[in-house]
PDB file of C-alpha atoms in Angstrom:
ATOM      1  CA  MET A   1     227.751-112.173-115.010  1.00  0.00           C
ATOM      2  CA  ILE A   2     226.106-108.993-115.904  1.00  0.00           C
ATOM      3  CA  ALA A   3     225.442-110.070-119.550  1.00  0.00           C
ATOM      4  CA  LEU A   4     223.931-113.230-118.188  1.00  0.00           C
ATOM      5  CA  THR A   5     221.785-111.381-115.793  1.00  0.00           C
ATOM      6  CA  VAL A   6     220.482-109.311-118.460  1.00  0.00           C
ATOM      7  CA  LEU A   7     219.615-112.164-120.705  1.00  0.00           C
ATOM      8  CA  SER A   8     217.965-113.918-117.925  1.00  0.00           C
ATOM      9  CA  GLY A   9     215.841-111.180-117.349  1.00  0.00           C
ATOM     10  CA  VAL A  10     214.889-110.720-120.847  1.00  0.00           C
ATOM     11  CA  LEU A  11     213.949-114.283-121.531  1.00  0.00           C
ATOM     12  CA  ALA A  12     212.099-114.825-118.104  1.00  0.00           C
ATOM     13  CA  GLY A  13     210.405-111.669-118.859  1.00  0.00           C
ATOM     14  CA  CYS A  14     208.752-112.567-122.192  1.00  0.00           C
ATOM     15  CA  GLY A  15     205.180-111.958-121.726  1.00  0.00           C
ATOM     16  CA  GLY A  16     205.651-109.924-118.451  1.00  0.00           C
ATOM     17  CA  SER A  17     204.531-106.637-117.439  1.00  0.00           C
ATOM     18  CA  GLU A  18     207.777-104.469-117.732  1.00  0.00           C
ATOM     19  CA  GLY A  19     207.881-101.983-120.539  1.00  0.00           C
ATOM     20  CA  THR A  20     205.299 -99.653-121.871  1.00  0.00           C
ATOM     21  CA  HIS A  21     202.589-101.657-124.178  1.00  0.00           C
ATOM     22  CA  ALA A  22     200.436 -99.684-126.413  1.00  0.00           C
ATOM     23  CA  ARG A  23     196.863-100.628-127.431  1.00  0.00           C
ATOM     24  CA  THR A  24     197.021-104.484-128.325  1.00  0.00           C
ATOM     25  CA  ALA A  25     194.226-106.028-130.163  1.00  0.00           C
ATOM     26  CA  THR A  26     193.488-109.142-132.382  1.00  0.00           C
ATOM     27  CA  LEU A  27     192.982-107.400-135.737  1.00  0.00           C
ATOM     28  CA  PRO A  28     191.060-108.832-138.542  1.00  0.00           C
ATOM     29  CA  THR A  29     192.773-109.575-141.982  1.00  0.00           C
ATOM     30  CA  ALA A  30     191.353-108.717-145.288  1.00  0.00           C
ATOM     31  CA  SER A  31     188.744-111.382-146.344  1.00  0.00           C
ATOM     32  CA  ARG A  32     189.592-113.519-149.564  1.00  0.00           C
ATOM     33  CA  GLU A  33     186.367-114.828-151.356  1.00  0.00           C
ATOM     34  CA  PRO A  34     186.970-118.546-151.898  1.00  0.00           C
ATOM     35  CA  VAL A  35     187.196-119.748-155.478  1.00  0.00           C
ATOM     36  CA  LYS A  36     184.012-121.239-156.725  1.00  0.00           C
ATOM     37  CA  GLY A  37     183.824-124.968-156.404  1.00  0.00           C
ATOM     38  CA  SER A  38     186.965-124.981-154.137  1.00  0.00           C
ATOM     39  CA  ALA A  39     186.928-127.500-151.402  1.00  0.00           C
ATOM     40  CA  SER A  40     189.399-125.575-149.179  1.00  0.00           C
ATOM     41  CA  PRO A  41     189.083-122.175-147.544  1.00  0.00           C
ATOM     42  CA  SER A  42     192.836-121.684-147.126  1.00  0.00           C
ATOM     43  CA  PRO A  43     194.655-119.231-149.250  1.00  0.00           C
ATOM     44  CA  ALA A  44     196.777-120.448-152.314  1.00  0.00           C
ATOM     45  CA  PRO A  45     200.383-120.746-151.477  1.00  0.00           C
ATOM     46  CA  GLU A  46     201.176-117.916-153.694  1.00  0.00           C
ATOM     47  CA  SER A  47     198.834-115.596-151.995  1.00  0.00           C
ATOM     48  CA  GLY A  48     201.366-114.988-149.452  1.00  0.00           C
ATOM     49  CA  PRO A  49     201.117-114.573-145.619  1.00  0.00           C
ATOM     50  CA  PRO A  50     198.266-112.386-144.394  1.00  0.00           C
ATOM     51  CA  VAL A  51     199.143-108.724-143.510  1.00  0.00           C
ATOM     52  CA  PRO A  52     196.723-106.804-141.234  1.00  0.00           C
ATOM     53  CA  ALA A  53     195.742-103.299-142.168  1.00  0.00           C
ATOM     54  CA  ARG A  54     197.712-100.520-140.056  1.00  0.00           C
ATOM     55  CA  GLY A  55     196.218 -99.864-136.627  1.00  0.00           C
ATOM     56  CA  PRO A  56     194.890 -96.558-135.331  1.00  0.00           C
ATOM     57  CA  GLY A  57     196.765 -93.529-136.586  1.00  0.00           C
ATOM     58  CA  GLY A  58     198.482 -95.448-139.154  1.00  0.00           C
ATOM     59  CA  LEU A  59     200.590 -97.443-136.479  1.00  0.00           C
ATOM     60  CA  THR A  60     202.074-100.978-136.869  1.00  0.00           C
ATOM     61  CA  PRO A  61     199.224-103.501-136.299  1.00  0.00           C
ATOM     62  CA  VAL A  62     199.891-105.675-133.138  1.00  0.00           C
ATOM     63  CA  PHE A  63     198.370-109.495-133.363  1.00  0.00           C
ATOM     64  CA  GLU A  64     198.330-111.344-130.115  1.00  0.00           C
ATOM     65  CA  ARG A  65     195.747-114.190-130.733  1.00  0.00           C
ATOM     66  CA  ARG A  66     192.900-115.183-132.958  1.00  0.00           C
ATOM     67  CA  ALA A  67     189.673-114.566-131.327  1.00  0.00           C
ATOM     68  CA  ASP A  68     187.293-115.075-134.338  1.00  0.00           C
ATOM     69  CA  ASP A  69     184.665-117.911-133.997  1.00  0.00           C
ATOM     70  CA  SER A  70     186.304-118.716-130.498  1.00  0.00           C
ATOM     71  CA  GLY A  71     189.557-119.521-132.310  1.00  0.00           C
ATOM     72  CA  THR A  72     187.999-122.467-134.469  1.00  0.00           C
ATOM     73  CA  ARG A  73     187.553-123.019-138.134  1.00  0.00           C
ATOM     74  CA  ARG A  74     184.569-124.883-139.653  1.00  0.00           C
ATOM     75  CA  THR A  75     185.749-128.016-141.749  1.00  0.00           C
ATOM     76  CA  ALA A  76     183.856-130.773-143.227  1.00  0.00           C
ATOM     77  CA  GLY A  77     184.338-132.624-140.020  1.00  0.00           C
ATOM     78  CA  GLY A  78     183.112-129.765-137.874  1.00  0.00           C
ATOM     79  CA  ALA A  79     185.016-127.357-135.638  1.00  0.00           C
ATOM     80  CA  ASP A  80     188.801-127.321-135.786  1.00  0.00           C
ATOM     81  CA  LYS A  81     190.635-125.890-132.639  1.00  0.00           C
ATOM     82  CA  VAL A  82     193.874-124.178-133.491  1.00  0.00           C
ATOM     83  CA  VAL A  83     196.987-122.994-131.656  1.00  0.00           C
ATOM     84  CA  ALA A  84     200.174-121.538-132.752  1.00  0.00           C
ATOM     85  CA  LEU A  85     203.532-122.564-130.971  1.00  0.00           C
ATOM     86  CA  THR A  86     206.220-119.785-131.581  1.00  0.00           C
ATOM     87  CA  PHE A  87     209.837-120.051-130.591  1.00  0.00           C
ATOM     88  CA  ASP A  88     212.153-117.055-130.110  1.00  0.00           C
ATOM     89  CA  ALA A  89     215.613-117.584-131.392  1.00  0.00           C
ATOM     90  CA  ASP A  90     217.307-115.079-129.093  1.00  0.00           C
ATOM     91  CA  MET A  91     220.823-113.633-129.335  1.00  0.00           C
ATOM     92  CA  THR A  92     221.902-110.163-128.668  1.00  0.00           C
ATOM     93  CA  ALA A  93     224.451-108.419-130.902  1.00  0.00           C
ATOM     94  CA  ASP A  94     227.313-108.299-128.187  1.00  0.00           C
ATOM     95  CA  GLN A  95     226.957-112.215-127.408  1.00  0.00           C
ATOM     96  CA  GLY A  96     229.471-113.332-130.039  1.00  0.00           C
ATOM     97  CA  PRO A  97     232.289-113.992-127.377  1.00  0.00           C
ATOM     98  CA  ARG A  98     229.915-116.191-125.442  1.00  0.00           C
ATOM     99  CA  ALA A  99     229.064-118.417-128.509  1.00  0.00           C
ATOM    100  CA  ALA A 100     232.859-118.532-129.292  1.00  0.00           C
ATOM    101  CA  ASP A 101     233.461-119.771-125.660  1.00  0.00           C
ATOM    102  CA  GLY A 102     230.830-122.768-126.413  1.00  0.00           C
ATOM    103  CA  GLU A 103     227.681-121.402-125.195  1.00  0.00           C
ATOM    104  CA  HIS A 104     224.683-122.606-127.366  1.00  0.00           C
ATOM    105  CA  PHE A 105     222.183-120.262-128.268  1.00  0.00           C
ATOM    106  CA  ASP A 106     220.644-122.611-130.614  1.00  0.00           C
ATOM    107  CA  ASN A 107     218.510-125.837-129.968  1.00  0.00           C
ATOM    108  CA  PRO A 108     218.823-128.114-132.949  1.00  0.00           C
ATOM    109  CA  ALA A 109     217.107-131.134-130.775  1.00  0.00           C
ATOM    110  CA  LEU A 110     214.007-128.899-130.368  1.00  0.00           C
ATOM    111  CA  ILE A 111     213.787-128.290-134.132  1.00  0.00           C
ATOM    112  CA  ALA A 112     214.135-132.047-134.803  1.00  0.00           C
ATOM    113  CA  SER A 113     211.497-132.903-132.315  1.00  0.00           C
ATOM    114  CA  LEU A 114     209.111-130.245-134.128  1.00  0.00           C
ATOM    115  CA  ARG A 115     209.930-132.129-137.301  1.00  0.00           C
ATOM    116  CA  ARG A 116     209.226-135.470-135.873  1.00  0.00           C
ATOM    117  CA  LEU A 117     206.001-134.509-134.425  1.00  0.00           C
ATOM    118  CA  LYS A 118     205.019-132.685-137.609  1.00  0.00           C
ATOM    119  CA  VAL A 119     204.265-129.537-135.727  1.00  0.00           C
ATOM    120  CA  PRO A 120     204.076-126.202-138.020  1.00  0.00           C
ATOM    121  CA  SER A 121     205.825-123.416-136.033  1.00  0.00           C
ATOM    122  CA  THR A 122     206.978-119.918-136.288  1.00  0.00           C
ATOM    123  CA  VAL A 123     210.484-119.015-135.211  1.00  0.00           C
ATOM    124  CA  PHE A 124     211.094-115.500-134.457  1.00  0.00           C
ATOM    125  CA  MET A 125     214.997-115.026-135.129  1.00  0.00           C
ATOM    126  CA  THR A 126     217.236-112.310-134.442  1.00  0.00           C
ATOM    127  CA  GLY A 127     219.514-111.177-137.097  1.00  0.00           C
ATOM    128  CA  ARG A 128     222.616-112.170-134.925  1.00  0.00           C
ATOM    129  CA  TRP A 129     221.337-115.699-134.307  1.00  0.00           C
ATOM    130  CA  ALA A 130     220.883-115.958-138.100  1.00  0.00           C
ATOM    131  CA  GLN A 131     224.757-114.817-138.548  1.00  0.00           C
ATOM    132  CA  GLU A 132     225.925-117.208-135.800  1.00  0.00           C
ATOM    133  CA  TYR A 133     223.859-120.237-137.111  1.00  0.00           C
ATOM    134  CA  PRO A 134     223.534-119.814-140.955  1.00  0.00           C
ATOM    135  CA  ALA A 135     223.118-123.226-141.661  1.00  0.00           C
ATOM    136  CA  GLN A 136     220.386-123.809-139.148  1.00  0.00           C
ATOM    137  CA  ALA A 137     218.631-120.666-140.181  1.00  0.00           C
ATOM    138  CA  ARG A 138     218.651-121.862-143.806  1.00  0.00           C
ATOM    139  CA  ALA A 139     217.323-125.305-142.810  1.00  0.00           C
ATOM    140  CA  ILE A 140     214.541-123.863-140.790  1.00  0.00           C
ATOM    141  CA  GLY A 141     213.630-121.233-143.557  1.00  0.00           C
ATOM    142  CA  THR A 142     213.630-123.719-146.249  1.00  0.00           C
ATOM    143  CA  ASP A 143     211.426-126.265-144.554  1.00  0.00           C
ATOM    144  CA  PRO A 144     207.634-125.798-145.361  1.00  0.00           C
ATOM    145  CA  LEU A 145     206.872-126.905-141.727  1.00  0.00           C
ATOM    146  CA  PHE A 146     208.406-123.660-140.526  1.00  0.00           C
ATOM    147  CA  GLU A 147     208.141-119.853-141.063  1.00  0.00           C
ATOM    148  CA  ILE A 148     210.766-117.277-139.944  1.00  0.00           C
ATOM    149  CA  GLY A 149     209.628-113.878-138.355  1.00  0.00           C
ATOM    150  CA  ASN A 150     211.802-111.049-137.458  1.00  0.00           C
ATOM    151  CA  HIS A 151     213.021-110.499-133.738  1.00  0.00           C
ATOM    152  CA  SER A 152     215.065-107.737-134.427  1.00  0.00           C
ATOM    153  CA  PHE A 153     218.845-107.777-135.444  1.00  0.00           C
ATOM    154  CA  SER A 154     220.308-106.766-131.974  1.00  0.00           C
ATOM    155  CA  HIS A 155     217.839-107.899-129.524  1.00  0.00           C
ATOM    156  CA  TYR A 156     217.817-104.543-127.898  1.00  0.00           C
ATOM    157  CA  ALA A 157     214.952-102.926-126.478  1.00  0.00           C
ATOM    158  CA  PHE A 158     212.362-100.852-128.467  1.00  0.00           C
ATOM    159  CA  SER A 159     210.873 -99.258-125.441  1.00  0.00           C
ATOM    160  CA  SER A 160     212.336 -98.593-121.902  1.00  0.00           C
ATOM    161  CA  PRO A 161     212.491 -99.878-119.253  1.00  0.00           C
ATOM    162  CA  CYS A 162     212.678-103.324-120.656  1.00  0.00           C
ATOM    163  CA  TYR A 163     214.500-105.902-118.373  1.00  0.00           C
ATOM    164  CA  GLY A 164     217.837-104.071-118.489  1.00  0.00           C
ATOM    165  CA  LEU A 165     218.179-104.171-122.249  1.00  0.00           C
ATOM    166  CA  PRO A 166     220.114-101.320-123.955  1.00  0.00           C
ATOM    167  CA  ALA A 167     217.476 -99.435-126.004  1.00  0.00           C
ATOM    168  CA  VAL A 168     217.595 -98.913-129.736  1.00  0.00           C
ATOM    169  CA  ALA A 169     217.180 -95.115-130.614  1.00  0.00           C
ATOM    170  CA  GLU A 170     213.713 -94.316-132.126  1.00  0.00           C
ATOM    171  CA  THR A 171     215.580 -93.219-135.331  1.00  0.00           C
ATOM    172  CA  GLU A 172     217.500 -96.579-135.737  1.00  0.00           C
ATOM    173  CA  MET A 173     214.344 -98.945-135.047  1.00  0.00           C
ATOM    174  CA  ARG A 174     213.453 -99.337-138.705  1.00  0.00           C
ATOM    175  CA  ASP A 175     217.195-100.096-139.652  1.00  0.00           C
ATOM    176  CA  ASP A 176     217.563-102.684-136.876  1.00  0.00           C
ATOM    177  CA  VAL A 177     214.456-104.603-138.239  1.00  0.00           C
ATOM    178  CA  GLU A 178     215.609-104.381-141.939  1.00  0.00           C
ATOM    179  CA  ARG A 179     219.188-105.265-141.072  1.00  0.00           C
ATOM    180  CA  ALA A 180     217.740-108.543-139.281  1.00  0.00           C
ATOM    181  CA  PHE A 181     215.672-109.294-142.415  1.00  0.00           C
ATOM    182  CA  THR A 182     218.861-109.021-144.459  1.00  0.00           C
ATOM    183  CA  ALA A 183     220.866-111.115-142.323  1.00  0.00           C
ATOM    184  CA  ILE A 184     218.091-113.965-142.143  1.00  0.00           C
ATOM    185  CA  ARG A 185     217.565-113.884-146.106  1.00  0.00           C
ATOM    186  CA  ARG A 186     221.446-114.027-146.630  1.00  0.00           C
ATOM    187  CA  THR A 187     221.380-117.550-145.026  1.00  0.00           C
ATOM    188  CA  GLY A 188     219.271-118.697-147.894  1.00  0.00           C
ATOM    189  CA  ALA A 189     216.027-118.966-145.727  1.00  0.00           C
ATOM    190  CA  ARG A 190     212.912-118.400-148.078  1.00  0.00           C
ATOM    191  CA  GLN A 191     210.087-119.051-145.526  1.00  0.00           C
ATOM    192  CA  VAL A 192     210.357-115.447-144.262  1.00  0.00           C
ATOM    193  CA  VAL A 193     207.174-113.605-143.179  1.00  0.00           C
ATOM    194  CA  PRO A 194     206.702-110.029-142.548  1.00  0.00           C
ATOM    195  CA  TYR A 195     206.072-110.374-138.731  1.00  0.00           C
ATOM    196  CA  PHE A 196     207.917-108.929-135.890  1.00  0.00           C
ATOM    197  CA  ARG A 197     208.356-109.522-132.256  1.00  0.00           C
ATOM    198  CA  PHE A 198     209.563-106.916-129.942  1.00  0.00           C
ATOM    199  CA  PRO A 199     212.443-108.163-127.761  1.00  0.00           C
ATOM    200  CA  GLY A 200     211.033-108.703-124.210  1.00  0.00           C
ATOM    201  CA  GLY A 201     207.696-107.921-125.744  1.00  0.00           C
ATOM    202  CA  CYS A 202     208.293-104.320-124.896  1.00  0.00           C
ATOM    203  CA  TYR A 203     206.911-101.571-127.067  1.00  0.00           C
ATOM    204  CA  ASP A 204     204.918 -98.355-127.276  1.00  0.00           C
ATOM    205  CA  ASP A 205     203.222 -96.004-129.696  1.00  0.00           C
ATOM    206  CA  ALA A 206     206.652 -94.376-130.510  1.00  0.00           C
ATOM    207  CA  ALA A 207     207.910 -97.883-131.548  1.00  0.00           C
ATOM    208  CA  LEU A 208     204.831 -98.836-133.542  1.00  0.00           C
ATOM    209  CA  LYS A 209     205.052 -95.409-135.370  1.00  0.00           C
ATOM    210  CA  ALA A 210     208.660 -96.077-136.082  1.00  0.00           C
ATOM    211  CA  LEU A 211     208.127 -99.403-137.621  1.00  0.00           C
ATOM    212  CA  ALA A 212     205.088 -98.555-139.768  1.00  0.00           C
ATOM    213  CA  PRO A 213     207.282 -97.865-142.895  1.00  0.00           C
ATOM    214  CA  ALA A 214     208.726-101.365-142.491  1.00  0.00           C
ATOM    215  CA  GLY A 215     205.270-102.983-143.363  1.00  0.00           C
ATOM    216  CA  VAL A 216     205.462-105.507-140.596  1.00  0.00           C
ATOM    217  CA  THR A 217     202.906-106.796-138.179  1.00  0.00           C
ATOM    218  CA  ALA A 218     203.956-107.040-134.473  1.00  0.00           C
ATOM    219  CA  VAL A 219     203.218-110.461-133.145  1.00  0.00           C
ATOM    220  CA  GLN A 220     202.759-110.753-129.312  1.00  0.00           C
ATOM    221  CA  TRP A 221     201.135-113.834-127.478  1.00  0.00           C
ATOM    222  CA  ASP A 222     198.542-114.767-124.915  1.00  0.00           C
ATOM    223  CA  VAL A 223     200.266-117.804-123.342  1.00  0.00           C
ATOM    224  CA  VAL A 224     203.535-117.444-121.712  1.00  0.00           C
ATOM    225  CA  SER A 225     205.303-121.015-121.452  1.00  0.00           C
ATOM    226  CA  GLY A 226     207.596-119.821-118.610  1.00  0.00           C
ATOM    227  CA  ASP A 227     210.441-122.072-120.384  1.00  0.00           C
ATOM    228  CA  ALA A 228     213.098-119.427-119.878  1.00  0.00           C
ATOM    229  CA  PHE A 229     215.754-120.691-117.368  1.00  0.00           C
ATOM    230  CA  ALA A 230     213.279-123.284-116.306  1.00  0.00           C
ATOM    231  CA  THR A 231     214.695-126.751-114.975  1.00  0.00           C
ATOM    232  CA  ASP A 232     211.266-128.458-114.735  1.00  0.00           C
ATOM    233  CA  ALA A 233     209.797-129.544-118.151  1.00  0.00           C
ATOM    234  CA  ASP A 234     206.527-130.863-116.700  1.00  0.00           C
ATOM    235  CA  ALA A 235     206.079-127.175-114.992  1.00  0.00           C
ATOM    236  CA  VAL A 236     206.396-125.624-118.266  1.00  0.00           C
ATOM    237  CA  ALA A 237     204.262-128.094-119.999  1.00  0.00           C
ATOM    238  CA  GLU A 238     201.530-127.636-117.312  1.00  0.00           C
ATOM    239  CA  GLN A 239     201.770-123.721-117.825  1.00  0.00           C
ATOM    240  CA  VAL A 240     201.213-124.049-121.467  1.00  0.00           C
ATOM    241  CA  LEU A 241     198.403-126.848-121.111  1.00  0.00           C
ATOM    242  CA  ASP A 242     196.601-124.709-118.561  1.00  0.00           C
ATOM    243  CA  GLY A 243     196.648-121.517-120.577  1.00  0.00           C
ATOM    244  CA  VAL A 244     195.811-122.573-124.053  1.00  0.00           C
ATOM    245  CA  LYS A 245     192.440-121.777-125.449  1.00  0.00           C
ATOM    246  CA  PRO A 246     191.221-122.075-128.986  1.00  0.00           C
ATOM    247  CA  GLY A 247     193.313-119.601-131.143  1.00  0.00           C
ATOM    248  CA  SER A 248     196.033-119.142-128.675  1.00  0.00           C
ATOM    249  CA  LEU A 249     199.491-117.956-129.607  1.00  0.00           C
ATOM    250  CA  VAL A 250     202.151-119.400-127.043  1.00  0.00           C
ATOM    251  CA  VAL A 251     205.689-118.111-126.868  1.00  0.00           C
ATOM    252  CA  MET A 252     208.544-120.221-126.124  1.00  0.00           C
ATOM    253  CA  HIS A 253     212.298-120.268-126.930  1.00  0.00           C
ATOM    254  CA  CYS A 254     214.919-121.976-129.184  1.00  0.00           C
ATOM    255  CA  THR A 255     217.937-121.223-127.186  1.00  0.00           C
ATOM    256  CA  ARG A 256     219.429-124.071-125.610  1.00  0.00           C
ATOM    257  CA  SER A 257     221.444-122.398-122.805  1.00  0.00           C
ATOM    258  CA  ALA A 258     218.639-120.034-121.626  1.00  0.00           C
ATOM    259  CA  ALA A 259     215.833-122.651-122.146  1.00  0.00           C
ATOM    260  CA  PRO A 260     217.121-126.051-121.728  1.00  0.00           C
ATOM    261  CA  VAL A 261     213.946-127.971-121.028  1.00  0.00           C
ATOM    262  CA  THR A 262     211.909-126.613-124.013  1.00  0.00           C
ATOM    263  CA  ASP A 263     212.326-129.690-126.208  1.00  0.00           C
ATOM    264  CA  ASP A 264     211.279-131.904-123.301  1.00  0.00           C
ATOM    265  CA  ALA A 265     208.113-129.728-122.485  1.00  0.00           C
ATOM    266  CA  VAL A 266     207.166-129.778-126.282  1.00  0.00           C
ATOM    267  CA  ARG A 267     207.188-133.509-126.531  1.00  0.00           C
ATOM    268  CA  ARG A 268     204.589-133.373-123.733  1.00  0.00           C
ATOM    269  CA  ILE A 269     202.523-130.465-124.896  1.00  0.00           C
ATOM    270  CA  VAL A 270     201.945-131.707-128.415  1.00  0.00           C
ATOM    271  CA  PRO A 271     200.456-135.013-127.869  1.00  0.00           C
ATOM    272  CA  GLU A 272     198.127-133.551-125.211  1.00  0.00           C
ATOM    273  CA  LEU A 273     196.893-130.818-127.049  1.00  0.00           C
ATOM    274  CA  ARG A 274     196.227-132.979-129.952  1.00  0.00           C
ATOM    275  CA  GLU A 275     194.251-135.329-127.674  1.00  0.00           C
ATOM    276  CA  ARG A 276     192.164-132.317-126.661  1.00  0.00           C
ATOM    277  CA  GLY A 277     191.330-132.031-130.503  1.00  0.00           C
ATOM    278  CA  TYR A 278     193.835-128.947-131.174  1.00  0.00           C
ATOM    279  CA  ARG A 279     195.548-128.487-134.489  1.00  0.00           C
ATOM    280  CA  PHE A 280     198.831-126.623-134.696  1.00  0.00           C
ATOM    281  CA  VAL A 281     199.352-123.938-137.077  1.00  0.00           C
ATOM    282  CA  LYS A 282     201.919-121.302-137.968  1.00  0.00           C
ATOM    283  CA  VAL A 283     201.041-117.521-137.189  1.00  0.00           C
ATOM    284  CA  SER A 284     200.386-116.911-140.767  1.00  0.00           C
ATOM    285  CA  GLU A 285     197.687-119.346-140.765  1.00  0.00           C
ATOM    286  CA  LEU A 286     196.379-118.388-137.182  1.00  0.00           C
ATOM    287  CA  MET A 287     196.285-114.760-138.515  1.00  0.00           C
ATOM    288  CA  HIS A 288     194.446-115.700-141.673  1.00  0.00           C
ATOM    289  CA  GLY A 289     191.330-117.143-139.692  1.00  0.00           C
TER     290      GLY A 289
END
């Protein structure tokens, strides 16, 4: 019961106000000059995901939405509104017994819907989730539609208080993140990007300093879906549809037991945003600008 309460607080609190947040900004990435005669401003696949410069004082940079040009890109057909849907695949280091007892921390129906709807997405995965569901992690991480970001190994807090989560010692933060990358890559996932999402969204300058040597960019959000433990898919959809602006970054979840209506909500959100002229992109493309 205590474990369930803690997980409920963490998921429900994504995007909440608990925890100390350091300075957060939408950071520019280094510009790339297009090749002369090229018809597309997008980077070549081999160029890799964009990595913003470090923040003030050499701290890990933090990205929460794209604000340049009001979140639009110019194409031959005019302005192109973009939005990124992100999904946290949460599982704490000590939840193995619950998974063994039949609790589902995965959501294959959601991933299937994203494929069917052809929605590029970023999944922020804990290392423990990748260990529990290696075949799913590999399938997500080898599908060009998706990219996998790091959500820590343990899903413990990187600053306190943070919804009752145990805290990671400052000296262990980098190791926790690198352990997660190792667990994810061991599944065979290849579409792994150097982006990190703090459990619960909780961080401070000490955490940003501790993670700087890992070379990651912290990715937050500007739209909270409210899907954690929700039972009304329409309410989740309305919250997202009301909050999205050009360049928005939406946080949702990929955990069946903790976010049971996310799949239903997404199947409403996607067509309605497309009707409004939005195009879905992964975080790496949103960050590229």
